[in-house]
PDB file of C-alpha atoms and ligand atoms in Angstrom:
ATOM      1  CA  MET O   1      93.266 107.857  75.233  1.00 92.00           C
ATOM      2  CA  PRO O   2      92.159 106.253  78.491  1.00 95.00           C
ATOM      3  CA  THR O   3      93.924 107.462  81.698  1.00 98.00           C
ATOM      4  CA  VAL O   4      94.991 105.139  84.576  1.00 98.00           C
ATOM      5  CA  VAL O   5      96.296 106.411  87.892  1.00 98.00           C
ATOM      6  CA  ALA O   6      98.035 104.123  90.547  1.00 98.00           C
ATOM      7  CA  ILE O   7      97.828 105.048  94.010  1.00 98.00           C
ATOM      8  CA  SER O   8     100.558 103.308  96.106  1.00 98.00           C
ATOM      9  CA  GLY O   9     100.358 103.170  99.795  1.00 98.00           C
ATOM     10  CA  SER O  10     103.559 102.070 101.233  1.00 98.00           C
ATOM     11  CA  PRO O  11     105.437 104.333 103.577  1.00 97.00           C
ATOM     12  CA  SER O  12     108.779 102.489 102.699  1.00 97.00           C
ATOM     13  CA  GLU O  13     111.286 104.064 100.596  1.00 94.00           C
ATOM     14  CA  LEU O  14     112.290 100.818  98.944  1.00 94.00           C
ATOM     15  CA  SER O  15     108.892  99.551  98.629  1.00 96.00           C
ATOM     16  CA  LYS O  16     107.918  96.360  96.736  1.00 97.00           C
ATOM     17  CA  THR O  17     104.227  97.576  96.411  1.00 98.00           C
ATOM     18  CA  ASN O  18     105.275 100.865  94.929  1.00 97.00           C
ATOM     19  CA  ARG O  19     107.436  98.941  92.372  1.00 97.00           C
ATOM     20  CA  VAL O  20     104.382  96.696  91.534  1.00 98.00           C
ATOM     21  CA  ALA O  21     102.338  99.742  90.819  1.00 98.00           C
ATOM     22  CA  GLU O  22     105.108 100.971  88.365  1.00 98.00           C
ATOM     23  CA  HIS O  23     105.224  97.538  86.763  1.00 98.00           C
ATOM     24  CA  VAL O  24     101.404  97.614  86.258  1.00 98.00           C
ATOM     25  CA  LEU O  25     101.401 101.303  84.874  1.00 98.00           C
ATOM     26  CA  ALA O  26     104.328 100.262  82.505  1.00 97.00           C
ATOM     27  CA  ALA O  27     102.209  97.364  81.113  1.00 97.00           C
ATOM     28  CA  LEU O  28      99.193  99.707  80.816  1.00 98.00           C
ATOM     29  CA  ALA O  29     101.092 102.425  79.064  1.00 98.00           C
ATOM     30  CA  GLY O  30     102.372  99.820  76.628  1.00 96.00           C
ATOM     31  CA  ASP O  31      98.731  98.988  75.943  1.00 93.00           C
ATOM     32  CA  GLY O  32      97.930 102.667  75.022  1.00 95.00           C
ATOM     33  CA  ALA O  33      96.944 104.136  78.434  1.00 97.00           C
ATOM     34  CA  GLU O  34      97.926 107.399  79.737  1.00 98.00           C
ATOM     35  CA  VAL O  35      99.317 106.781  83.231  1.00 98.00           C
ATOM     36  CA  ALA O  36     100.199 108.689  86.374  1.00 98.00           C
ATOM     37  CA  HIS O  37     101.511 107.431  89.624  1.00 98.00           C
ATOM     38  CA  ILE O  38     100.571 108.970  93.163  1.00 98.00           C
ATOM     39  CA  ARG O  39     103.057 107.730  95.678  1.00 98.00           C
ATOM     40  CA  LEU O  40     101.323 108.531  98.925  1.00 98.00           C
ATOM     41  CA  ARG O  41     104.609 108.534 100.905  1.00 98.00           C
ATOM     42  CA  ASP O  42     105.563 111.649  98.735  1.00 98.00           C
ATOM     43  CA  LEU O  43     102.513 113.822  99.786  1.00 98.00           C
ATOM     44  CA  PRO O  44     103.169 116.226 102.570  1.00 98.00           C
ATOM     45  CA  ALA O  45     102.253 114.357 105.903  1.00 97.00           C
ATOM     46  CA  VAL O  46     100.744 117.151 107.805  1.00 98.00           C
ATOM     47  CA  PRO O  47      98.115 118.229 105.208  1.00 98.00           C
ATOM     48  CA  LEU O  48      97.378 114.503 104.523  1.00 98.00           C
ATOM     49  CA  LEU O  49      96.849 113.643 108.213  1.00 97.00           C
ATOM     50  CA  HIS O  50      94.920 116.929 108.760  1.00 97.00           C
ATOM     51  CA  GLY O  51      92.629 116.105 105.851  1.00 96.00           C
ATOM     52  CA  ASP O  52      93.718 119.427 104.077  1.00 97.00           C
ATOM     53  CA  SER O  53      92.283 118.760 100.756  1.00 96.00           C
ATOM     54  CA  GLY O  54      93.099 122.488  99.743  1.00 96.00           C
ATOM     55  CA  HIS O  55      96.791 121.995  99.994  1.00 98.00           C
ATOM     56  CA  PRO O  56      98.322 122.157  96.402  1.00 98.00           C
ATOM     57  CA  ALA O  57      99.983 118.742  96.561  1.00 98.00           C
ATOM     58  CA  ILE O  58      96.852 117.023  97.908  1.00 98.00           C
ATOM     59  CA  ALA O  59      94.552 118.980  95.547  1.00 98.00           C
ATOM     60  CA  SER O  60      96.706 118.012  92.554  1.00 98.00           C
ATOM     61  CA  ALA O  61      96.553 114.272  93.572  1.00 98.00           C
ATOM     62  CA  LEU O  62      92.677 114.511  93.900  1.00 98.00           C
ATOM     63  CA  ALA O  63      92.543 116.274  90.526  1.00 98.00           C
ATOM     64  CA  THR O  64      94.631 113.409  88.992  1.00 98.00           C
ATOM     65  CA  LEU O  65      92.275 110.765  90.539  1.00 98.00           C
ATOM     66  CA  GLU O  66      89.137 112.670  89.389  1.00 97.00           C
ATOM     67  CA  LYS O  67      90.291 112.561  85.671  1.00 97.00           C
ATOM     68  CA  ALA O  68      91.167 108.972  85.625  1.00 98.00           C
ATOM     69  CA  ASP O  69      89.039 106.317  84.069  1.00 98.00           C
ATOM     70  CA  GLY O  70      91.089 103.329  85.830  1.00 98.00           C
ATOM     71  CA  VAL O  71      92.392 103.413  89.317  1.00 98.00           C
ATOM     72  CA  VAL O  72      94.866 101.014  90.684  1.00 98.00           C
ATOM     73  CA  LEU O  73      95.201 100.848  94.494  1.00 98.00           C
ATOM     74  CA  ALA O  74      98.290  99.169  95.667  1.00 98.00           C
ATOM     75  CA  THR O  75      98.969  98.531  99.303  1.00 98.00           C
ATOM     76  CA  PRO O  76     101.267  96.637 101.556  1.00 98.00           C
ATOM     77  CA  THR O  77      99.480  94.355 104.027  1.00 98.00           C
ATOM     78  CA  TYR O  78      99.877  95.781 107.605  1.00 97.00           C
ATOM     79  CA  LYS O  79      98.352  94.202 110.573  1.00 97.00           C
ATOM     80  CA  ALA O  80      96.038  92.150 108.272  1.00 96.00           C
ATOM     81  CA  ALA O  81      94.726  95.212 106.631  1.00 97.00           C
ATOM     82  CA  TYR O  82      95.604  97.960 104.075  1.00 98.00           C
ATOM     83  CA  SER O  83      98.086 100.538 105.072  1.00 98.00           C
ATOM     84  CA  GLY O  84      97.242 103.483 107.311  1.00 98.00           C
ATOM     85  CA  LEU O  85      98.719 105.801 104.664  1.00 98.00           C
ATOM     86  CA  LEU O  86      96.248 104.485 102.121  1.00 98.00           C
ATOM     87  CA  LYS O  87      93.479 105.028 104.749  1.00 98.00           C
ATOM     88  CA  ALA O  88      94.398 108.644 105.444  1.00 98.00           C
ATOM     89  CA  PHE O  89      94.131 109.324 101.564  1.00 98.00           C
ATOM     90  CA  LEU O  90      90.805 107.475 101.101  1.00 98.00           C
ATOM     91  CA  ASP O  91      89.433 109.583 103.979  1.00 97.00           C
ATOM     92  CA  LEU O  92      90.153 112.725 102.004  1.00 96.00           C
ATOM     93  CA  LEU O  93      87.797 111.605  99.205  1.00 97.00           C
ATOM     94  CA  PRO O  94      84.304 112.859  98.679  1.00 96.00           C
ATOM     95  CA  GLN O  95      81.442 110.303  98.824  1.00 96.00           C
ATOM     96  CA  PHE O  96      81.293 109.391  95.148  1.00 97.00           C
ATOM     97  CA  ALA O  97      85.027 109.831  94.235  1.00 98.00           C
ATOM     98  CA  LEU O  98      85.263 106.623  92.247  1.00 98.00           C
ATOM     99  CA  SER O  99      82.026 107.199  90.216  1.00 97.00           C
ATOM    100  CA  GLY O 100      82.392 106.097  86.609  1.00 96.00           C
ATOM    101  CA  LYS O 101      85.771 104.426  87.338  1.00 98.00           C
ATOM    102  CA  ALA O 102      87.045 100.814  86.985  1.00 98.00           C
ATOM    103  CA  VAL O 103      89.250  99.933  90.072  1.00 98.00           C
ATOM    104  CA  LEU O 104      92.024  97.344  90.568  1.00 98.00           C
ATOM    105  CA  PRO O 105      92.957  96.523  94.237  1.00 98.00           C
ATOM    106  CA  LEU O 106      96.416  95.084  94.623  1.00 98.00           C
ATOM    107  CA  ALA O 107      98.279  94.161  97.899  1.00 98.00           C
ATOM    108  CA  THR O 108     101.652  92.675  98.704  1.00 98.00           C
ATOM    109  CA  GLY O 109     102.032  90.827 101.877  1.00 98.00           C
ATOM    110  CA  GLY O 110     104.175  88.351 103.777  1.00 97.00           C
ATOM    111  CA  SER O 111     101.668  85.552 104.442  1.00 95.00           C
ATOM    112  CA  VAL O 112      98.827  84.070 102.310  1.00 92.00           C
ATOM    113  CA  ALA O 113      96.911  83.901 105.720  1.00 92.00           C
ATOM    114  CA  HIS O 114      96.106  87.635 105.075  1.00 94.00           C
ATOM    115  CA  VAL O 115      95.096  87.300 101.267  1.00 93.00           C
ATOM    116  CA  LEU O 116      91.484  88.222 102.398  1.00 93.00           C
ATOM    117  CA  ALA O 117      92.630  91.625 103.616  1.00 93.00           C
ATOM    118  CA  LEU O 118      91.877  93.135 100.150  1.00 95.00           C
ATOM    119  CA  ASP O 119      88.397  91.821  99.745  1.00 95.00           C
ATOM    120  CA  TYR O 120      87.389  91.919 103.457  1.00 95.00           C
ATOM    121  CA  GLY O 121      88.968  95.250 104.391  1.00 95.00           C
ATOM    122  CA  LEU O 122      89.486  97.480 101.153  1.00 97.00           C
ATOM    123  CA  ARG O 123      86.764  96.201  98.777  1.00 97.00           C
ATOM    124  CA  PRO O 124      83.815  97.406 100.994  1.00 97.00           C
ATOM    125  CA  VAL O 125      85.459 100.920 101.369  1.00 97.00           C
ATOM    126  CA  LEU O 126      86.014 101.164  97.576  1.00 98.00           C
ATOM    127  CA  GLN O 127      82.448 100.105  96.938  1.00 97.00           C
ATOM    128  CA  SER O 128      81.086 102.886  99.182  1.00 97.00           C
ATOM    129  CA  LEU O 129      82.980 105.320  96.964  1.00 98.00           C
ATOM    130  CA  ALA O 130      80.562 104.314  94.028  1.00 97.00           C
ATOM    131  CA  PRO O 131      82.916 102.878  91.381  1.00 98.00           C
ATOM    132  CA  ARG O 132      81.568 101.705  88.180  1.00 97.00           C
ATOM    133  CA  HIS O 133      83.279  98.307  88.532  1.00 97.00           C
ATOM    134  CA  VAL O 134      85.901  96.758  90.917  1.00 98.00           C
ATOM    135  CA  VAL O 135      87.704  93.997  89.090  1.00 98.00           C
ATOM    136  CA  GLN O 136      89.349  90.968  90.677  1.00 97.00           C
ATOM    137  CA  SER O 137      91.858  91.946  93.357  1.00 97.00           C
ATOM    138  CA  TYR O 138      95.257  90.345  93.545  1.00 98.00           C
ATOM    139  CA  PHE O 139      97.522  89.749  96.604  1.00 98.00           C
ATOM    140  CA  LEU O 140     101.178  89.149  95.717  1.00 98.00           C
ATOM    141  CA  LEU O 141     103.447  87.443  98.298  1.00 98.00           C
ATOM    142  CA  ASP O 142     106.608  89.428  98.774  1.00 96.00           C
ATOM    143  CA  SER O 143     108.571  86.187  98.145  1.00 97.00           C
ATOM    144  CA  GLN O 144     107.241  86.278  94.598  1.00 98.00           C
ATOM    145  CA  LEU O 145     108.707  89.623  94.082  1.00 98.00           C
ATOM    146  CA  THR O 146     112.439  90.446  93.541  1.00 97.00           C
ATOM    147  CA  LEU O 147     113.602  94.066  93.555  1.00 96.00           C
ATOM    148  CA  THR O 148     116.231  94.937  90.944  1.00 95.00           C
ATOM    149  CA  GLU O 149     117.977  98.439  90.908  1.00 93.00           C
ATOM    150  CA  ASP O 150     115.074 100.151  89.428  1.00 91.00           C
ATOM    151  CA  ALA O 151     112.241  97.589  88.863  1.00 92.00           C
ATOM    152  CA  VAL O 152     110.526  94.503  90.235  1.00 96.00           C
ATOM    153  CA  VAL O 153     110.623  91.024  88.805  1.00 97.00           C
ATOM    154  CA  LEU O 154     107.553  88.762  89.455  1.00 98.00           C
ATOM    155  CA  GLU O 155     107.717  85.088  89.618  1.00 98.00           C
ATOM    156  CA  PRO O 156     106.385  83.622  86.377  1.00 98.00           C
ATOM    157  CA  ASP O 157     103.053  82.268  87.849  1.00 97.00           C
ATOM    158  CA  ALA O 158     102.386  85.658  89.548  1.00 98.00           C
ATOM    159  CA  ALA O 159     103.286  87.571  86.448  1.00 98.00           C
ATOM    160  CA  ARG O 160     100.832  85.404  84.240  1.00 98.00           C
ATOM    161  CA  THR O 161      97.999  85.918  86.795  1.00 98.00           C
ATOM    162  CA  LEU O 162      98.622  89.624  87.014  1.00 98.00           C
ATOM    163  CA  LYS O 163      98.541  89.907  83.277  1.00 97.00           C
ATOM    164  CA  ASP O 164      95.197  88.149  82.990  1.00 98.00           C
ATOM    165  CA  ILE O 165      93.921  90.569  85.725  1.00 98.00           C
ATOM    166  CA  LEU O 166      95.340  93.553  83.871  1.00 98.00           C
ATOM    167  CA  ASP O 167      93.537  92.424  80.602  1.00 98.00           C
ATOM    168  CA  ASP O 168      90.183  92.449  82.498  1.00 98.00           C
ATOM    169  CA  PHE O 169      91.110  95.676  84.138  1.00 98.00           C
ATOM    170  CA  ALA O 170      91.814  97.308  80.833  1.00 98.00           C
ATOM    171  CA  ASP O 171      88.500  96.112  79.343  1.00 97.00           C
ATOM    172  CA  ALA O 172      86.790  97.570  82.344  1.00 98.00           C
ATOM    173  CA  PHE O 173      88.382 101.009  82.290  1.00 98.00           C
ATOM    174  CA  ARG O 174      87.748 101.277  78.627  1.00 97.00           C
ATOM    175  CA  VAL O 175      84.123 100.478  79.025  1.00 96.00           C
ATOM    176  CA  ALA O 176      84.027 102.991  81.955  1.00 95.00           C
ATOM    177  CA  ARG O 177      85.553 105.720  79.743  1.00 95.00           C
ATOM    178  CA  ARG O 178      82.925 105.149  76.970  1.00 95.00           C
ATOM    179  CA  ALA O 179      80.173 105.085  79.406  1.00 93.00           C
ATOM    180  CA  THR O 180      81.298 108.335  80.847  1.00 91.00           C
ATOM    181  CA  ALA O 181      81.590 109.960  77.383  1.00 91.00           C
ATOM    182  CA  VAL O 182      78.094 108.942  76.554  1.00 93.00           C
ATOM    183  CA  ALA O 183      76.651 110.208  79.767  1.00 90.00           C
ATOM    184  CA  ARG O 184      78.401 113.480  79.272  1.00 88.00           C
ATOM    185  CA  SER O 185      77.110 113.953  75.672  1.00 91.00           C
ATOM    186  CA  SER O 186      73.414 113.123  76.526  1.00 84.00           C
TER     187      SER O 186
HETATM  188  C1  FMN P   1     104.258  97.044 110.171  1.00 59.98           C
HETATM  189  C2  FMN P   1     104.206  95.706 109.301  1.00 59.98           C
HETATM  190  C3  FMN P   1     103.123  95.110 109.381  1.00 59.98           C
HETATM  191  C4  FMN P   1     102.944  93.918 108.551  1.00 59.98           C
HETATM  192  N1  FMN P   1     101.904  93.048 108.652  1.00 59.98           N
HETATM  193  C5  FMN P   1     101.661  92.025 107.848  1.00 59.98           C
HETATM  194  C6  FMN P   1     100.396  91.238 107.928  1.00 59.98           C
HETATM  195  O1  FMN P   1      99.579  91.483 108.830  1.00 59.98           O
HETATM  196  N2  FMN P   1     100.289  90.328 106.910  1.00 59.98           N
HETATM  197  C7  FMN P   1     101.155  90.131 105.989  1.00 59.98           C
HETATM  198  O2  FMN P   1     100.895  89.224 105.152  1.00 59.98           O
HETATM  199  N3  FMN P   1     102.336  90.894 105.976  1.00 59.98           N
HETATM  200  C8  FMN P   1     102.514  91.854 106.681  1.00 59.98           C
HETATM  201  N4  FMN P   1     103.761  92.678 106.648  1.00 59.98           N
HETATM  202  C9  FMN P   1     104.627  92.422 105.486  1.00 59.98           C
HETATM  203  C10 FMN P   1     104.406  93.299 104.334  1.00 59.98           C
HETATM  204  O3  FMN P   1     103.088  93.375 103.900  1.00 59.98           O
HETATM  205  C11 FMN P   1     105.066  92.929 103.130  1.00 59.98           C
HETATM  206  O4  FMN P   1     106.518  92.812 103.439  1.00 59.98           O
HETATM  207  C12 FMN P   1     104.989  93.880 102.073  1.00 59.98           C
HETATM  208  O5  FMN P   1     105.420  93.340 100.896  1.00 59.98           O
HETATM  209  C13 FMN P   1     105.688  95.255 102.242  1.00 59.98           C
HETATM  210  O6  FMN P   1     105.535  96.055 101.273  1.00 59.98           O
HETATM  211  P1  FMN P   1     106.351  97.417 100.915  1.00 59.98           P
HETATM  212  O7  FMN P   1     107.735  96.916 100.533  1.00 59.98           O
HETATM  213  O8  FMN P   1     105.736  98.088  99.690  1.00 59.98           O
HETATM  214  O9  FMN P   1     106.330  98.253 102.226  1.00 59.98           O
HETATM  215  C14 FMN P   1     103.929  93.670 107.465  1.00 59.98           C
HETATM  216  C15 FMN P   1     104.958  94.529 107.362  1.00 59.98           C
HETATM  217  C16 FMN P   1     105.131  95.650 108.217  1.00 59.98           C
HETATM  218  C17 FMN P   1     106.354  96.398 108.201  1.00 59.98           C
END
């Protein structure tokens, strides 16, 4: 069974981004993936900021990432960039941490003026971590998202676009999984 981890990078307790990550994981689980969610706001702040990858909670997050075939990176847009919380986590990763994996970058934000933040700011960093494939990124306006008590509802257009992107992502992480299995057996 393919495994997918979402890493969500909002510091907010009531976060639209973190709910979008849950929404994505629920869809992928329904399609047969084993899923996990690393909410960076739940990691211990001092070890995270000190780059202490030996701390048990940080080590556990890194191990979950290492096992994944697919990685969803979900971030709020802050100051026209991805969040500092996500940056702190990315800075902990070894050079080829995304090797063999398919990656889906997602952002929420208040203004389409900053839709480029994902591809201009985050994508080059991801690329340097040697992923097998980074699929089409998607920026969701927070006006397209309505929080309910325990979920998020997407406007129909956004839901359709996200579904198409998830279909491509699911193809990509299945291909990545097969390629990793072949490489390990040869
Ligand atoms: C400190 C801060 C900076 C922000 N900067 C931007 C920005 O530059 N561009 C933008 O489109 N939205 C910006 N926003 C809006 C958030 O990206 C948006 O509300 C997002 O959906 C919040 O996600 P969250 O609920 O997961 O924290 C900012 C919000 C905060 C709190």
